[in-house]
Tab-separated table of C-alpha atoms in Angstrom:
chain	number	residue	atom	x	y	z
A	1106	MET	CA	0.176	0.142	-0.163
A	1107	PHE	CA	3.106	2.388	1.277
A	1108	GLN	CA	4.848	1.717	-2.246
A	1109	ARG	CA	1.928	2.283	-4.546
A	1110	GLN	CA	1.012	6.002	-3.106
A	1111	ILE	CA	4.675	6.848	-3.014
A	1112	LEU	CA	4.876	5.597	-6.539
A	1113	HIS	CA	1.684	7.568	-7.474
A	1114	PHE	CA	3.074	10.594	-5.280
A	1115	LEU	CA	6.148	10.482	-7.529
A	1116	ARG	CA	4.236	10.158	-10.827
A	1117	PHE	CA	2.576	13.025	-9.531
A	1118	VAL	CA	5.423	15.000	-9.055
A	1119	SER	CA	7.380	14.047	-12.291
A	1120	GLY	CA	4.433	15.126	-14.410
A	1121	ARG	CA	4.924	18.893	-13.052
A	1122	ALA	CA	7.556	21.049	-15.170
A	1123	SER	CA	11.178	20.149	-14.688
A	1124	LEU	CA	11.240	21.198	-11.693
A	1125	PRO	CA	13.195	19.518	-8.135
A	1126	VAL	CA	11.074	17.451	-6.217
A	1127	THR	CA	11.326	19.819	-3.710
A	1128	SER	CA	9.889	22.908	-5.556
A	1129	ARG	CA	6.625	24.071	-6.541
A	1130	PRO	CA	5.302	27.062	-8.929
A	1131	CYS	CA	4.682	29.986	-6.834
A	1132	SER	CA	1.091	31.076	-6.340
A	1133	SER	CA	-0.574	34.426	-7.052
A	1134	LYS	CA	0.547	37.262	-5.089
A	1135	PRO	CA	-2.013	37.793	-2.430
A	1136	THR	CA	-3.429	41.555	-2.499
A	1137	ASN	CA	-5.544	43.557	-0.034
A	1138	HIS	CA	-3.664	42.193	2.861
A	1139	GLU	CA	-5.048	38.523	2.584
A	1140	PRO	CA	-3.394	36.018	4.191
A	1141	PRO	CA	-0.919	34.076	2.095
A	1142	LEU	CA	-2.871	31.326	0.174
A	1143	GLU	CA	-1.775	27.433	1.025
A	1144	ASN	CA	-0.096	25.380	-1.805
A	1145	GLU	CA	-2.394	23.281	-3.186
A	1146	SER	CA	0.148	20.937	-4.638
A	1147	LEU	CA	1.856	20.580	-1.109
A	1148	LEU	CA	-1.454	19.936	0.277
A	1149	GLU	CA	-2.026	17.389	-2.428
A	1150	ASN	CA	1.150	15.455	-1.467
A	1151	LEU	CA	0.521	15.719	2.160
A	1152	SER	CA	-3.011	13.949	1.539
A	1153	ILE	CA	-1.260	10.930	-0.524
A	1154	LEU	CA	1.041	10.304	2.584
A	1155	GLY	CA	-2.167	10.162	4.739
A	1156	VAL	CA	-1.471	13.659	6.733
A	1157	ASP	CA	-3.990	14.935	8.884
A	1158	LEU	CA	-4.507	18.588	7.208
A	1159	PRO	CA	-6.810	20.040	9.823
A	1160	SER	CA	-4.004	19.164	12.244
A	1161	ALA	CA	-1.274	20.162	10.524
A	1162	ARG	CA	-2.838	23.059	9.977
A	1163	ARG	CA	-3.908	23.649	13.557
A	1164	ARG	CA	-0.378	23.102	15.060
A	1165	GLN	CA	1.996	24.904	12.346
A	1166	PRO	CA	-0.159	26.473	9.854
A	1167	GLY	CA	3.048	28.588	8.150
A	1168	VAL	CA	4.423	25.241	6.838
A	1169	LEU	CA	1.698	24.395	4.244
A	1170	ARG	CA	1.959	28.052	2.698
A	1171	LYS	CA	6.003	27.736	1.611
A	1172	LEU	CA	6.856	26.317	-1.407
A	1173	LEU	CA	9.851	24.410	-0.920
A	1174	THR	CA	9.542	21.379	1.099
A	1175	ASN	CA	10.882	17.864	1.321
A	1176	GLU	CA	7.592	15.453	2.351
A	1177	GLN	CA	8.343	13.167	-0.127
A	1178	GLY	CA	12.529	13.055	1.005
A	1179	LEU	CA	11.168	12.767	4.670
A	1180	ALA	CA	8.380	10.225	3.625
A	1181	LEU	CA	11.215	8.031	1.963
A	1182	PHE	CA	13.881	8.241	4.245
A	1183	LEU	CA	11.955	7.508	7.279
A	1184	LYS	CA	10.510	4.566	5.561
A	1185	SER	CA	14.505	3.061	5.153
A	1186	LYS	CA	14.609	3.728	9.093
A	1187	GLY	CA	11.693	1.210	9.723
A	1188	ALA	CA	8.828	3.727	9.821
A	1189	ASP	CA	5.416	2.444	8.609
A	1190	GLN	CA	2.961	4.986	6.304
A	1191	GLU	CA	0.841	5.628	9.787
A	1192	THR	CA	3.742	6.267	11.653
A	1193	ILE	CA	5.099	8.576	9.401
A	1194	ALA	CA	1.760	10.147	8.425
A	1195	SER	CA	1.380	10.968	12.626
A	1196	ILE	CA	4.728	12.577	12.483
A	1197	ILE	CA	3.887	15.343	9.837
A	1198	SER	CA	0.597	15.561	11.266
A	1199	ARG	CA	1.535	16.249	14.880
A	1200	PHE	CA	4.815	18.360	13.688
A	1201	PRO	CA	4.238	19.895	9.964
A	1202	ARG	CA	7.939	21.324	10.335
A	1203	SER	CA	9.447	18.108	9.646
A	1204	ILE	CA	8.771	18.174	5.754
A	1205	THR	CA	11.038	21.687	5.638
A	1206	ARG	CA	14.049	19.417	6.478
A	1207	SER	CA	16.723	18.272	3.752
A	1208	CYS	CA	17.875	14.615	3.357
A	1209	GLU	CA	20.884	15.967	4.161
A	1210	HIS	CA	19.949	17.085	7.328
A	1211	LEU	CA	18.402	13.954	8.250
A	1212	GLU	CA	20.849	11.948	7.972
A	1213	GLU	CA	23.054	13.933	9.718
A	1214	ARG	CA	20.446	13.975	13.091
A	1215	TRP	CA	19.663	10.396	12.766
A	1216	ARG	CA	23.474	9.542	12.775
A	1217	LEU	CA	23.487	12.048	16.057
A	1218	TRP	CA	20.785	10.358	17.836
A	1219	ARG	CA	22.054	6.828	17.177
A	1220	ASN	CA	25.509	7.669	18.974
A	1221	VAL	CA	22.860	7.860	21.932
A	1222	PHE	CA	20.177	5.243	21.120
A	1223	LYS	CA	20.852	1.332	19.894
A	1224	THR	CA	19.046	1.523	17.260
A	1225	ASP	CA	17.009	2.489	14.597
A	1226	ALA	CA	13.741	0.866	15.919
A	1227	GLU	CA	14.023	2.782	19.166
A	1228	VAL	CA	14.687	6.331	17.414
A	1229	VAL	CA	11.659	5.753	15.292
A	1230	GLY	CA	9.932	4.723	18.457
A	1231	ILE	CA	10.160	8.020	20.078
A	1232	LEU	CA	9.244	10.218	16.722
A	1233	ALA	CA	6.286	8.236	16.749
A	1234	ARG	CA	5.961	9.416	20.648
A	1235	SER	CA	7.220	12.951	20.341
A	1236	PRO	CA	8.322	14.356	16.785
A	1237	GLU	CA	8.873	17.419	18.474
A	1238	SER	CA	11.844	16.098	20.061
A	1239	PHE	CA	13.849	15.098	17.064
A	1240	PHE	CA	12.619	17.701	14.572
A	1241	ARG	CA	12.554	21.525	16.819
A	1242	SER	CA	15.999	21.983	16.219
A	1243	SER	CA	17.492	22.223	12.908
A	1244	ASP	CA	21.151	23.007	14.157
A	1245	ASN	CA	22.761	19.814	14.075
A	1246	LYS	CA	26.042	21.068	14.722
A	1247	ASN	CA	24.945	22.493	18.012
A	1248	LEU	CA	22.917	19.010	18.906
A	1249	GLU	CA	26.640	17.390	18.866
A	1250	GLU	CA	29.004	20.447	20.901
A	1251	ASN	CA	25.762	19.773	23.630
A	1252	ILE	CA	25.899	16.039	23.292
A	1253	SER	CA	30.018	16.193	23.813
A	1254	PHE	CA	29.740	18.668	26.431
A	1255	LEU	CA	27.520	17.256	28.345
A	1256	ARG	CA	28.988	13.691	27.856
A	1257	THR	CA	32.486	15.698	29.554
A	1258	LEU	CA	29.878	16.620	32.613
A	1259	GLY	CA	30.181	12.446	33.294
A	1260	ILE	CA	26.511	12.425	32.028
A	1261	THR	CA	25.498	8.984	31.353
A	1262	GLY	CA	23.900	7.472	27.847
A	1263	LYS	CA	20.855	7.138	30.316
A	1264	ASP	CA	20.431	10.189	31.228
A	1265	LEU	CA	21.677	11.456	27.535
A	1266	HIS	CA	18.613	8.825	26.530
A	1267	ARG	CA	16.258	10.777	28.656
A	1268	LEU	CA	17.479	14.366	27.974
A	1269	LEU	CA	16.796	13.787	24.217
A	1270	THR	CA	13.565	12.632	24.811
A	1271	THR	CA	11.913	14.488	27.754
A	1272	ALA	CA	13.576	17.857	27.362
A	1273	PRO	CA	14.785	18.065	24.054
A	1274	ARG	CA	14.956	22.005	24.084
A	1275	THR	CA	18.134	21.258	26.090
A	1276	PHE	CA	19.540	20.475	22.972
A	1277	SER	CA	18.308	23.496	21.483
A	1278	ASN	CA	19.816	25.886	24.124
A	1279	SER	CA	23.393	27.169	23.185
A	1280	VAL	CA	26.147	25.130	24.784
A	1281	GLU	CA	27.117	28.285	26.567
A	1282	LEU	CA	23.887	28.745	27.908
A	1283	ASN	CA	23.945	24.770	29.135
A	1284	ARG	CA	27.507	25.334	30.523
A	1285	ASN	CA	26.368	28.744	32.881
A	1286	MET	CA	23.502	26.552	33.964
A	1287	VAL	CA	26.058	23.850	35.417
A	1288	GLU	CA	28.440	26.564	36.478
A	1289	PHE	CA	25.519	27.795	38.548
A	1290	LEU	CA	24.548	24.721	40.157
A	1291	LYS	CA	28.426	23.913	41.025
A	1292	SER	CA	27.858	27.621	42.856
A	1293	ILE	CA	25.056	26.381	44.659
A	1294	CYS	CA	27.224	23.129	45.838
A	1295	VAL	CA	29.967	25.530	46.901
A	1296	SER	CA	27.779	28.128	48.686
A	1297	PHE	CA	26.473	25.065	50.971
A	1298	ASP	CA	30.412	24.161	51.934
A	1299	GLY	CA	30.025	20.875	49.534
A	1300	ASN	CA	33.267	19.648	48.278
A	1301	ASP	CA	32.107	17.707	45.212
A	1302	PRO	CA	30.423	20.571	43.030
A	1303	GLU	CA	30.653	18.665	39.744
A	1304	ARG	CA	29.006	15.501	41.643
A	1305	PHE	CA	26.313	17.809	42.429
A	1306	ALA	CA	25.241	19.124	39.415
A	1307	ARG	CA	25.420	15.867	37.365
A	1308	THR	CA	23.003	14.364	40.187
A	1309	VAL	CA	20.867	17.534	39.941
A	1310	ILE	CA	20.915	17.060	36.368
A	1311	SER	CA	19.968	13.559	36.377
A	1312	ARG	CA	17.376	13.743	38.791
A	1313	ASN	CA	15.677	16.874	37.094
A	1314	LEU	CA	15.940	16.929	33.485
A	1315	TYR	CA	14.225	20.382	33.315
A	1316	VAL	CA	16.806	22.090	34.621
A	1317	PHE	CA	18.257	23.370	31.535
A	1318	ILE	CA	15.098	25.138	30.156
A	1319	ARG	CA	14.341	27.232	33.224
A	1320	SER	CA	16.165	30.114	34.418
A	1321	THR	CA	18.931	30.410	36.837
A	1322	ASN	CA	17.076	33.176	38.530
A	1323	ARG	CA	14.086	30.710	39.290
A	1324	ILE	CA	16.206	28.251	40.764
A	1325	ARG	CA	17.745	30.434	42.222
A	1326	ALA	CA	14.578	31.910	43.954
A	1327	ASN	CA	13.393	28.623	45.084
A	1328	VAL	CA	16.798	27.050	46.724
A	1329	ASP	CA	16.654	30.380	48.736
A	1330	PHE	CA	13.023	30.061	49.485
A	1331	LEU	CA	13.280	26.570	50.678
A	1332	CYS	CA	16.412	27.355	52.806
A	1333	ARG	CA	14.903	29.928	54.766
A	1334	SER	CA	11.766	28.572	55.019
A	1335	LEU	CA	12.988	25.284	56.084
A	1336	SER	CA	16.291	27.157	58.094
A	1337	LEU	CA	18.403	24.273	56.299
A	1338	SER	CA	21.906	24.145	57.474
A	1339	ASN	CA	23.984	23.035	54.555
A	1340	PRO	CA	24.329	19.641	55.061
A	1341	GLU	CA	20.529	19.581	54.724
A	1342	ALA	CA	20.450	21.646	51.734
A	1343	LEU	CA	22.862	19.341	49.905
A	1344	GLY	CA	21.126	16.207	50.882
A	1345	LEU	CA	18.085	17.758	49.775
A	1346	PHE	CA	18.775	19.128	46.616
A	1347	GLN	CA	20.650	15.995	45.730
A	1348	SER	CA	17.506	13.893	46.071
A	1349	HIS	CA	13.803	14.529	45.810
A	1350	GLY	CA	14.533	17.973	46.115
A	1351	ALA	CA	15.998	18.470	43.071
A	1352	GLN	CA	12.768	18.016	41.276
A	1353	ILE	CA	11.142	21.026	42.877
A	1354	LEU	CA	13.931	23.098	41.722
A	1355	ASP	CA	12.529	24.158	38.594
A	1356	VAL	CA	8.434	24.536	39.573
A	1357	SER	CA	7.324	27.881	39.416
A	1358	HIS	CA	8.109	30.071	42.316
A	1359	GLU	CA	5.017	31.133	42.778
A	1360	SER	CA	3.645	27.772	43.187
A	1361	LEU	CA	5.729	26.573	45.764
A	1362	LYS	CA	5.571	29.527	48.094
A	1363	LYS	CA	1.773	28.997	47.898
A	1364	HIS	CA	1.753	24.785	47.926
A	1365	CYS	CA	4.268	25.431	51.092
A	1366	GLN	CA	2.019	27.630	52.856
A	1367	SER	CA	-0.852	25.552	52.923
A	1368	LEU	CA	0.770	22.424	53.501
A	1369	ARG	CA	2.397	24.547	56.713
A	1370	THR	CA	-1.279	25.552	57.750
A	1371	LYS	CA	-2.994	22.136	57.182
A	1372	LEU	CA	-0.384	20.774	59.196
A	1373	GLY	CA	-0.356	23.120	61.756
A	1374	SER	CA	-4.566	22.714	61.957
A	1375	LEU	CA	-3.626	18.751	62.633
A	1376	GLY	CA	-1.457	19.751	65.327
A	1377	CYS	CA	1.797	19.803	63.990
A	1378	ASP	CA	4.515	21.872	64.663
A	1379	GLU	CA	7.503	23.710	62.555
A	1380	ALA	CA	9.590	20.749	63.013
A	1381	ASP	CA	6.992	18.628	61.530
A	1382	PHE	CA	6.685	20.609	58.546
A	1383	LYS	CA	10.404	20.584	57.981
A	1384	ARG	CA	10.624	16.942	58.275
A	1385	MET	CA	8.105	16.219	56.393
A	1386	ILE	CA	9.755	17.803	53.169
A	1387	LEU	CA	12.860	16.440	54.010
A	1388	ASN	CA	11.353	13.186	54.119
A	1389	TYR	CA	9.828	13.870	50.763
A	1390	SER	CA	9.600	17.102	48.883
A	1391	LEU	CA	7.253	16.300	46.565
A	1392	VAL	CA	4.799	16.740	48.260
A	1393	LEU	CA	5.046	20.255	46.877
A	1394	PHE	CA	3.842	19.251	43.891
A	1395	ILE	CA	0.619	18.185	44.929
A	1396	SER	CA	-2.295	21.229	44.466
A	1397	SER	CA	-3.211	22.489	47.791
A	1398	GLU	CA	-7.190	21.119	47.066
A	1399	ARG	CA	-5.872	17.785	46.591
A	1400	LEU	CA	-3.016	17.560	49.314
A	1401	ASN	CA	-5.930	18.790	52.143
A	1402	GLU	CA	-8.170	16.447	50.663
A	1403	LYS	CA	-5.595	13.298	51.315
A	1404	LEU	CA	-4.816	14.721	54.388
A	1405	ASP	CA	-8.546	14.668	55.797
A	1406	CYS	CA	-8.763	10.739	54.370
A	1407	LEU	CA	-6.156	9.332	55.987
A	1408	ILE	CA	-6.853	11.065	59.188
A	1409	ASP	CA	-10.691	9.896	58.996
A	1410	GLY	CA	-9.083	6.359	58.499
A	1411	GLY	CA	-7.416	6.147	61.523
A	1412	ILE	CA	-3.509	7.582	60.625
A	1413	LEU	CA	-1.866	9.899	63.071
A	1414	ALA	CA	-0.515	12.775	61.494
A	1415	GLN	CA	2.611	12.203	63.211
A	1416	GLN	CA	2.489	9.012	60.993
A	1417	ILE	CA	2.108	10.847	57.917
A	1418	VAL	CA	4.887	13.415	58.273
A	1419	CYS	CA	7.048	10.352	58.890
A	1420	LYS	CA	5.615	8.684	55.503
A	1421	PRO	CA	4.433	11.400	53.192
A	1422	LYS	CA	5.279	9.269	50.134
A	1423	VAL	CA	1.943	7.775	50.613
A	1424	LEU	CA	0.247	10.827	49.185
A	1425	ASP	CA	1.658	10.037	45.891
A	1426	PHE	CA	-1.481	7.667	45.443
A	1427	SER	CA	-4.611	8.485	44.113
A	1428	ILE	CA	-7.397	9.408	46.557
A	1429	GLU	CA	-9.916	6.616	45.535
A	1430	SER	CA	-6.831	4.302	46.128
A	1431	ILE	CA	-5.815	5.960	49.672
A	1432	ARG	CA	-9.954	5.206	50.200
A	1433	GLN	CA	-9.775	1.738	48.768
A	1434	ARG	CA	-6.773	0.749	51.000
A	1435	LEU	CA	-8.482	1.849	53.791
A	1436	ARG	CA	-11.381	0.145	53.426
A	1437	GLU	CA	-10.276	-2.871	52.661
A	1438	LEU	CA	-7.560	-2.492	56.050
A	1439	ASN	CA	-10.094	-1.628	57.942
A	1440	THR	CA	-12.667	-4.275	57.137
A	1441	LEU	CA	-9.738	-6.838	58.414
A	1442	GLY	CA	-8.901	-4.703	61.440
A	1443	TYR	CA	-5.542	-3.399	60.381
A	1444	ASP	CA	-4.045	-1.350	63.801
A	1445	PHE	CA	-1.897	1.601	61.903
A	1446	GLN	CA	-0.758	2.356	65.594
A	1447	LYS	CA	0.733	-0.763	65.723
A	1448	SER	CA	1.843	-1.884	62.333
A	1449	GLY	CA	2.805	1.585	60.524
A	1450	ILE	CA	1.123	2.955	57.339
A	1451	THR	CA	4.308	1.477	55.712
A	1452	VAL	CA	1.336	-1.140	53.729
A	1453	LEU	CA	0.032	2.185	52.204
A	1454	ASP	CA	2.801	2.791	50.279
A	1455	MET	CA	3.315	-0.551	48.528
A	1456	SER	CA	3.034	-1.307	45.580
A	1457	LYS	CA	-0.122	-2.808	44.108
A	1458	LYS	CA	1.209	-6.335	43.472
A	1459	ARG	CA	2.601	-6.428	47.381
A	1460	PHE	CA	-0.166	-4.831	48.631
A	1461	LEU	CA	-2.385	-7.240	47.201
A	1462	ALA	CA	-0.153	-10.006	48.925
A	1463	LYS	CA	-0.320	-8.548	51.884
A	1464	LEU	CA	-4.031	-8.686	51.862
A	1465	GLU	CA	-3.683	-12.191	51.452
A	1466	ARG	CA	-1.421	-12.440	53.627
A	1467	LEU	CA	-3.393	-10.809	56.422
A	1468	SER	CA	-7.098	-12.551	55.480
A	1469	SER	CA	-4.913	-15.892	56.106
A	1470	ALA	CA	-3.767	-15.248	59.360
A	1471	ASP	CA	-7.181	-13.895	60.361
A	1472	SER	CA	-8.918	-16.861	59.312
A	1473	VAL	CA	-6.423	-19.394	61.371
């Protein structure tokens, strides 16, 4: 099917004037300030490839007005790498600018990605999920320099893999901009009397893949706020920001302050003091990602289920679960007469498989 459509495409293009396959005659110049007309020849070619034109038009409408594009070359290139027709059409539909990349650019970019990924199939799979990660930047030299720079920091292949797929804008930054972020992270370590700034920076990057696409001002504001709000010692700050705390460094500063204040107020209403608030954040700072409303709802649910506030402070990761999961687990455990004060709340933080196995053991013991 795909080959028939490509042959149709080739016949379609070759039937035009002796222009290169990526060239098309220019439409008449719009008058009276009318928007430029879409390239009818391009629209027909994209339709042959199965592209969702309304989707492409919503995402990057300017591409459909271009006179020089490379949809045929892109389709043949991706097919040669193992992509099927449906995947090719989906990639173009979701990131139309992909058809503006030359075959030489595509070959070079693929080579750079294959230095990080093991197989062509792996790259095709990533493009199918997130075409932006591959096509967003057109600067291959900058990509190569950034990969080389990150490797000199000791960033592992696994983390390079994650950066390319999760935070591709990292590689659109200039190397100098990314180097400035690394130096900034090192300076944070030094300010807390850390003795291994390079390891600190590498750890933060590994734990927070978005750090390169945030401003140093935002990260500095969040670091200063958390240190001041929690009265962190230097060792505590180093420990926090090299663990789960690294993941909250790039959040909106206003959101961070709002969630901190809401959590402090809620814990206070449950009889906890400032030391408890600090302990909870040091135990699992990701609770600050949870919206104030949802966090309060989860805390109330746990308290109503017989859990003590101090137990939640010591095991705050239980708040990661959905409110529905928390309610269900509490019902099942309470049905079995589970004593949270005697046995603790670790059972609430188990994976689904381990939790079900725990319930089975409790039921068996109860029936003896």
